[in-house]
Amino acid sequence: MLGVPLGTDVFVSDFVEKKLLGRLQDTVNRLVEFEDTQAAAYLLRVSFSIVRAVHFMRTTPLAQWQEQATKFDAMIRSAIERILGFPMDDPTFAQACLTPRLGGLGLRKVVEHADLAYHASWHESKKVAKEEWTPPANLPPEYLSQKDASFAFDEKMHTYLVDQADTRGAQRLRRAAQPHACGFVTAVPSDEDGKETLLRPRNFAIAVAYRLGVPVLDQEIPCPLCKQPINIFGDHATCCAKKGDVIVRHNSLRNLVDSIGTDALLSPVMEKKGILGNTTGRRPGDVTFQRWAEGKALVIDVAVTSPLADTCVRMEEPCEWYAATQKHGKYDASFKDTQYTFSAMVFETLGAVNVEGEEVLRQLFRFAAKRLGREFTSYCGRAWARISCNLQRSVSQAILNRIDGREFPDNIADA
């Protein structure tokens, strides 16, 4: 009745072959041909990846359908490679199979997670049945939910990948696993609340390649704008100051913060002048809220730094260092005993944000959700996705502008 195969190993494997694989290849092929790369990757993760196999993972020992599980994983790997337009070596695909929270794409491998799901299901079913059952071989004595067991597995895999990587690769893996760095991966590509979460195919593919450490060039080249070397991963392009890409990235994030502040009816002022009097080279007021907390205004200084730059590649928390030394170190003394509270909101090109910036954004989201009559968790999740996509659009476009000269309008609505 529940569609669980009971019988010999041959019967079970044939049953799974028919029910799990069956027409799946044709469906996946159609998904691969879908022109929207971001939407195709999203659908592969939430509809066609491991979720299609969960029923058998939780009800049928993997040993009885190991071959089908291996075929399924190979099908998903081929699909994501064709969707993104580049092949992956084994370590790269291993990262792609991690949960997005740990720097992956959330694809998962059935052969790695099936036993974890089956063991969790066995414990749960035994508890519901209130019976004494003979445990299967290799069953852990203690119950661990499928979600927790899979996350623990991913943590071990992430640690292994970090240990095996070089200095840059280890830093990339660590910083891609920071809170909110996965927003552009998990974002629902929808224009319901604006077009910030929509990424063009090449932008999305380059953003994913940057996250996974996939080369975007065959060999190192001189930057066409400043002649400094661009390595095969495009690192220099994310911080090159020529042609204004850094300014475009900064202004795009600033404008989004201002827009959310407007939703919150906080009357934000961009680039407010005279906050610190008549000064030169000191303009901390990217976005200023005249009313914030304890009768004081809030001045937000937005910045982006690359954790893979030579000066940051060995730092544990580049965004925190940048906020402390380049922002607070520069402005704190001037804000003392004023009506303003100063906040540094520093993002990393891989998506992380400093704790102070995160706290301000979370409060800003709360104000906006209340004013718009939206549920906070729903609005907050969507807002983080908007910010992440906004950042990765700028980062990927800066890379594209330097590796092949293709340029697109800054505003997606203008395309």
PDB file of C-alpha atoms in Angstrom, residues 57 61-63 110-120 140:
ATOM      1  CA  MET A  57      16.038   5.950   1.455  1.00  0.00           C
ATOM      2  CA  PRO A  61      18.093  -0.789   2.920  1.00  0.00           C
ATOM      3  CA  LEU A  62      20.572   0.760   0.508  1.00  0.00           C
ATOM      4  CA  ALA A  63      22.304  -2.577  -0.051  1.00  0.00           C
ATOM      5  CA  VAL A 110      21.890   9.268  -2.164  1.00  0.00           C
ATOM      6  CA  VAL A 111      24.684   6.753  -1.581  1.00  0.00           C
ATOM      7  CA  GLU A 112      26.061   8.915   1.239  1.00  0.00           C
ATOM      8  CA  HIS A 113      22.803   9.773   2.986  1.00  0.00           C
ATOM      9  CA  ALA A 114      20.571   6.721   2.415  1.00  0.00           C
ATOM     10  CA  ASP A 115      21.785   4.753   5.443  1.00  0.00           C
ATOM     11  CA  LEU A 116      21.385   7.835   7.643  1.00  0.00           C
ATOM     12  CA  ALA A 117      17.789   8.231   6.488  1.00  0.00           C
ATOM     13  CA  TYR A 118      17.015   4.524   6.912  1.00  0.00           C
ATOM     14  CA  HIS A 119      18.428   4.412  10.440  1.00  0.00           C
ATOM     15  CA  ALA A 120      16.443   7.496  11.464  1.00  0.00           C
ATOM     16  CA  PRO A 140      23.518   3.232  15.545  1.00  0.00           C
TER      17      PRO A 140
END
